[in-house]
GROMACS .gro file of C-alpha atoms in nm:
model
  172
    1TYR     CA    1   1.929  -1.205   1.491
    2GLY     CA    2   2.256  -1.388   1.482
    3GLY     CA    3   2.152  -1.746   1.547
    4TYR     CA    4   2.175  -1.754   1.927
    5CYS     CA    5   2.074  -1.531   2.214
    6SER     CA    6   2.236  -1.534   2.554
    7THR     CA    7   2.197  -1.395   2.902
    8THR     CA    8   2.412  -1.434   3.211
    9ASP     CA    9   2.285  -1.492   3.560
   10GLY     CA   10   2.560  -1.470   3.818
   11MET     CA   11   2.801  -1.753   3.742
   12SER     CA   12   2.563  -1.953   3.522
   13PHE     CA   13   2.540  -1.901   3.148
   14THR     CA   14   2.227  -1.979   2.947
   15VAL     CA   15   2.214  -1.994   2.569
   16ASN     CA   16   1.868  -1.975   2.417
   17GLY     CA   17   1.799  -2.083   2.061
   18ALA     CA   18   1.690  -1.807   1.829
   19PRO     CA   19   1.354  -1.822   1.653
   20SER     CA   20   1.389  -2.037   1.344
   21GLY     CA   21   1.205  -1.790   1.122
   22ILE     CA   22   0.840  -1.709   1.073
   23THR     CA   23   0.660  -1.914   0.809
   24GLY     CA   24   0.311  -1.897   0.663
   25THR     CA   25   0.109  -1.683   0.425
   26THR     CA   26   0.197  -1.316   0.476
   27SER     CA   27  -0.112  -1.162   0.319
   28VAL     CA   28  -0.468  -1.152   0.445
   29CYS     CA   29  -0.792  -0.978   0.356
   30THR     CA   30  -0.959  -0.733   0.593
   31GLY     CA   31  -1.190  -0.945   0.807
   32GLY     CA   32  -0.993  -1.262   0.722
   33THR     CA   33  -0.725  -1.464   0.897
   34THR     CA   34  -0.394  -1.630   0.816
   35THR     CA   35  -0.178  -1.847   1.040
   36LEU     CA   36   0.193  -1.785   1.096
   37SER     CA   37   0.428  -2.018   1.281
   38ASP     CA   38   0.781  -2.050   1.409
   39ALA     CA   39   0.933  -2.394   1.473
   40THR     CA   40   1.096  -2.267   1.793
   41GLY     CA   41   0.836  -2.305   2.064
   42GLY     CA   42   0.774  -2.097   2.374
   43GLY     CA   43   0.760  -1.754   2.214
   44THR     CA   44   0.499  -1.480   2.206
   45TRP     CA   45   0.339  -1.306   1.908
   46SER     CA   46   0.278  -0.933   1.870
   47SER     CA   47   0.165  -0.682   1.607
   48SER     CA   48   0.327  -0.344   1.545
   49ASN     CA   49  -0.018  -0.191   1.489
   50THR     CA   50  -0.336  -0.361   1.610
   51ALA     CA   51  -0.546  -0.113   1.409
   52ILE     CA   52  -0.413  -0.292   1.097
   53ALA     CA   53  -0.386  -0.653   1.221
   54THR     CA   54  -0.402  -0.844   1.547
   55VAL     CA   55  -0.220  -1.169   1.622
   56GLY     CA   56  -0.325  -1.432   1.873
   57THR     CA   57  -0.114  -1.651   2.098
   58THR     CA   58  -0.106  -1.929   1.836
   59GLY     CA   59   0.004  -1.704   1.547
   60VAL     CA   60  -0.338  -1.646   1.390
   61VAL     CA   61  -0.330  -1.301   1.226
   62SER     CA   62  -0.662  -1.118   1.176
   63GLY     CA   63  -0.678  -0.842   0.914
   64VAL     CA   64  -0.841  -0.522   1.043
   65ALA     CA   65  -0.755  -0.246   0.791
   66ALA     CA   66  -0.572  -0.238   0.457
   67ALA     CA   67  -0.199  -0.163   0.507
   68ASN     CA   68   0.127  -0.336   0.600
   69VAL     CA   69   0.207  -0.441   0.956
   70ILE     CA   70   0.508  -0.603   1.124
   71ILE     CA   71   0.438  -0.925   1.314
   72THR     CA   72   0.699  -1.027   1.572
   73TYR     CA   73   0.767  -1.366   1.733
   74SER     CA   74   0.975  -1.315   2.047
   75LEU     CA   75   1.156  -1.552   2.281
   76GLY     CA   76   1.241  -1.261   2.510
   77GLY     CA   77   1.518  -1.004   2.515
   78SER     CA   78   1.685  -0.968   2.178
   79CYS     CA   79   1.568  -1.310   2.056
   80PHE     CA   80   1.297  -1.242   1.799
   81ALA     CA   81   1.198  -1.279   1.436
   82THR     CA   82   0.977  -1.048   1.231
   83THR     CA   83   0.780  -1.059   0.909
   84THR     CA   84   0.569  -0.805   0.723
   85VAL     CA   85   0.205  -0.896   0.669
   86THR     CA   86   0.004  -0.717   0.401
   87VAL     CA   87  -0.363  -0.665   0.484
   88ASN     CA   88  -0.560  -0.623   0.163
   89GLY     CA   89  -0.896  -0.454   0.131
   90GLY     CA   90  -1.145  -0.495  -0.148
   91PRO     CA   91  -1.088  -0.291  -0.461
   92SER     CA   92  -1.191   0.073  -0.473
   93SER     CA   93  -1.407   0.207  -0.757
   94ILE     CA   94  -1.264   0.197  -1.107
   95THR     CA   95  -1.185   0.541  -1.250
   96GLY     CA   96  -1.128   0.653  -1.607
   97THR     CA   97  -1.320   0.717  -1.928
   98ALA     CA   98  -1.584   0.450  -1.995
   99THR     CA   99  -1.594   0.490  -2.374
  100THR     CA  100  -1.363   0.419  -2.664
  101CYS     CA  101  -1.397   0.330  -3.030
  102VAL     CA  102  -1.303   0.021  -3.228
  103GLY     CA  103  -0.923   0.026  -3.254
  104GLY     CA  104  -0.897   0.297  -2.987
  105PHE     CA  105  -0.814   0.269  -2.619
  106THR     CA  106  -0.897   0.413  -2.280
  107ILE     CA  107  -0.702   0.382  -1.957
  108LEU     CA  108  -0.880   0.269  -1.640
  109SER     CA  109  -0.727   0.269  -1.293
  110ASN     CA  110  -0.789   0.151  -0.940
  111SER     CA  111  -0.617   0.291  -0.630
  112THR     CA  112  -0.604  -0.053  -0.465
  113VAL     CA  113  -0.273  -0.211  -0.567
  114GLY     CA  114  -0.210  -0.576  -0.643
  115GLY     CA  115  -0.531  -0.657  -0.827
  116SER     CA  116  -0.598  -0.796  -1.172
  117TRP     CA  117  -0.806  -0.668  -1.464
  118GLY     CA  118  -1.054  -0.868  -1.669
  119SER     CA  119  -1.298  -0.825  -1.957
  120ALA     CA  120  -1.633  -1.004  -1.961
  121ASP     CA  121  -1.614  -1.020  -2.342
  122PRO     CA  122  -1.270  -0.981  -2.504
  123ALA     CA  123  -1.442  -0.986  -2.846
  124ILE     CA  124  -1.578  -0.638  -2.761
  125ALA     CA  125  -1.284  -0.502  -2.559
  126SER     CA  126  -0.962  -0.642  -2.419
  127VAL     CA  127  -0.784  -0.513  -2.109
  128THR     CA  128  -0.414  -0.531  -2.016
  129SER     CA  129  -0.269  -0.598  -1.672
  130SER     CA  130  -0.222  -0.220  -1.635
  131GLY     CA  131  -0.585  -0.128  -1.715
  132VAL     CA  132  -0.552  -0.027  -2.081
  133VAL     CA  133  -0.881  -0.116  -2.254
  134THR     CA  134  -0.871  -0.159  -2.632
  135GLY     CA  135  -1.190  -0.154  -2.839
  136VAL     CA  136  -1.228  -0.462  -3.062
  137SER     CA  137  -1.589  -0.440  -3.187
  138GLY     CA  138  -1.896  -0.227  -3.117
  139GLY     CA  139  -2.092  -0.293  -2.796
  140SER     CA  140  -2.076  -0.266  -2.419
  141VAL     CA  141  -1.866  -0.482  -2.187
  142ASP     CA  142  -1.803  -0.505  -1.814
  143ILE     CA  143  -1.439  -0.448  -1.717
  144THR     CA  144  -1.355  -0.577  -1.367
  145TYR     CA  145  -1.075  -0.526  -1.116
  146THR     CA  146  -1.027  -0.802  -0.859
  147THR     CA  147  -0.798  -0.814  -0.556
  148GLY     CA  148  -0.907  -1.149  -0.413
  149CYS     CA  149  -1.068  -0.964  -0.122
  150GLY     CA  150  -1.430  -0.851  -0.127
  151SER     CA  151  -1.636  -0.808  -0.442
  152PRO     CA  152  -1.469  -0.707  -0.770
  153ALA     CA  153  -1.503  -0.348  -0.888
  154SER     CA  154  -1.675  -0.315  -1.226
  155MET     CA  155  -1.723  -0.050  -1.494
  156THR     CA  156  -1.922  -0.085  -1.816
  157VAL     CA  157  -1.719   0.036  -2.115
  158THR     CA  158  -1.895   0.124  -2.439
  159VAL     CA  159  -1.707   0.062  -2.764
  160THR     CA  160  -1.840   0.261  -3.060
  161PRO     CA  161  -1.771   0.166  -3.422
  162GLN     CA  162  -1.547   0.389  -3.630
  163PRO     CA  163  -1.748   0.639  -3.837
  164ALA     CA  164  -1.786   0.565  -4.207
  165ALA     CA  165  -1.546   0.739  -4.441
  166ILE     CA  166  -1.652   1.085  -4.555
  167THR     CA  167  -1.766   1.081  -4.915
  168GLY     CA  168  -1.887   1.344  -5.161
  169THR     CA  169  -1.747   1.631  -5.355
  170LEU     CA  170  -1.413   1.751  -5.234
  171THR     CA  171  -1.440   2.104  -5.379
  172VAL     CA  172  -1.621   2.404  -5.240
   0.00000   0.00000   0.00000
């Protein structure tokens, strides 16, 4: 939008102010709500896909399914503002190999983007922001993936100690 919208009606000329811009938190969990607003009053709200998110007359967006959706605030005609709202679901199951050895690593993954990884005991295994788990000492530890929506996904990773060095006669 270019700042103003206009229409003509016979000899009269009306200039309508454009929406000032949508503000508010543009992410929401499935089953949750967030409120958007526009300082220019008198407009209507709409969603590009109500199977992903709905929006009420006061700008309250309700998350329905995980995906992105365009929310529009319209004053009529070509006077409108849009924003993209991300609807986040809970994390999917963690995938990858659940064992490694001290000093070794395994790579875990989760198909739900935007989450964060954590280790219940970094003294047994640490985990990077990309899901790389490094064995620190022998034992088992829960590795979690959290999106802020729903319950965290968890996988127990077992860290085995390195085998002792091979000793004995070296000739056959």
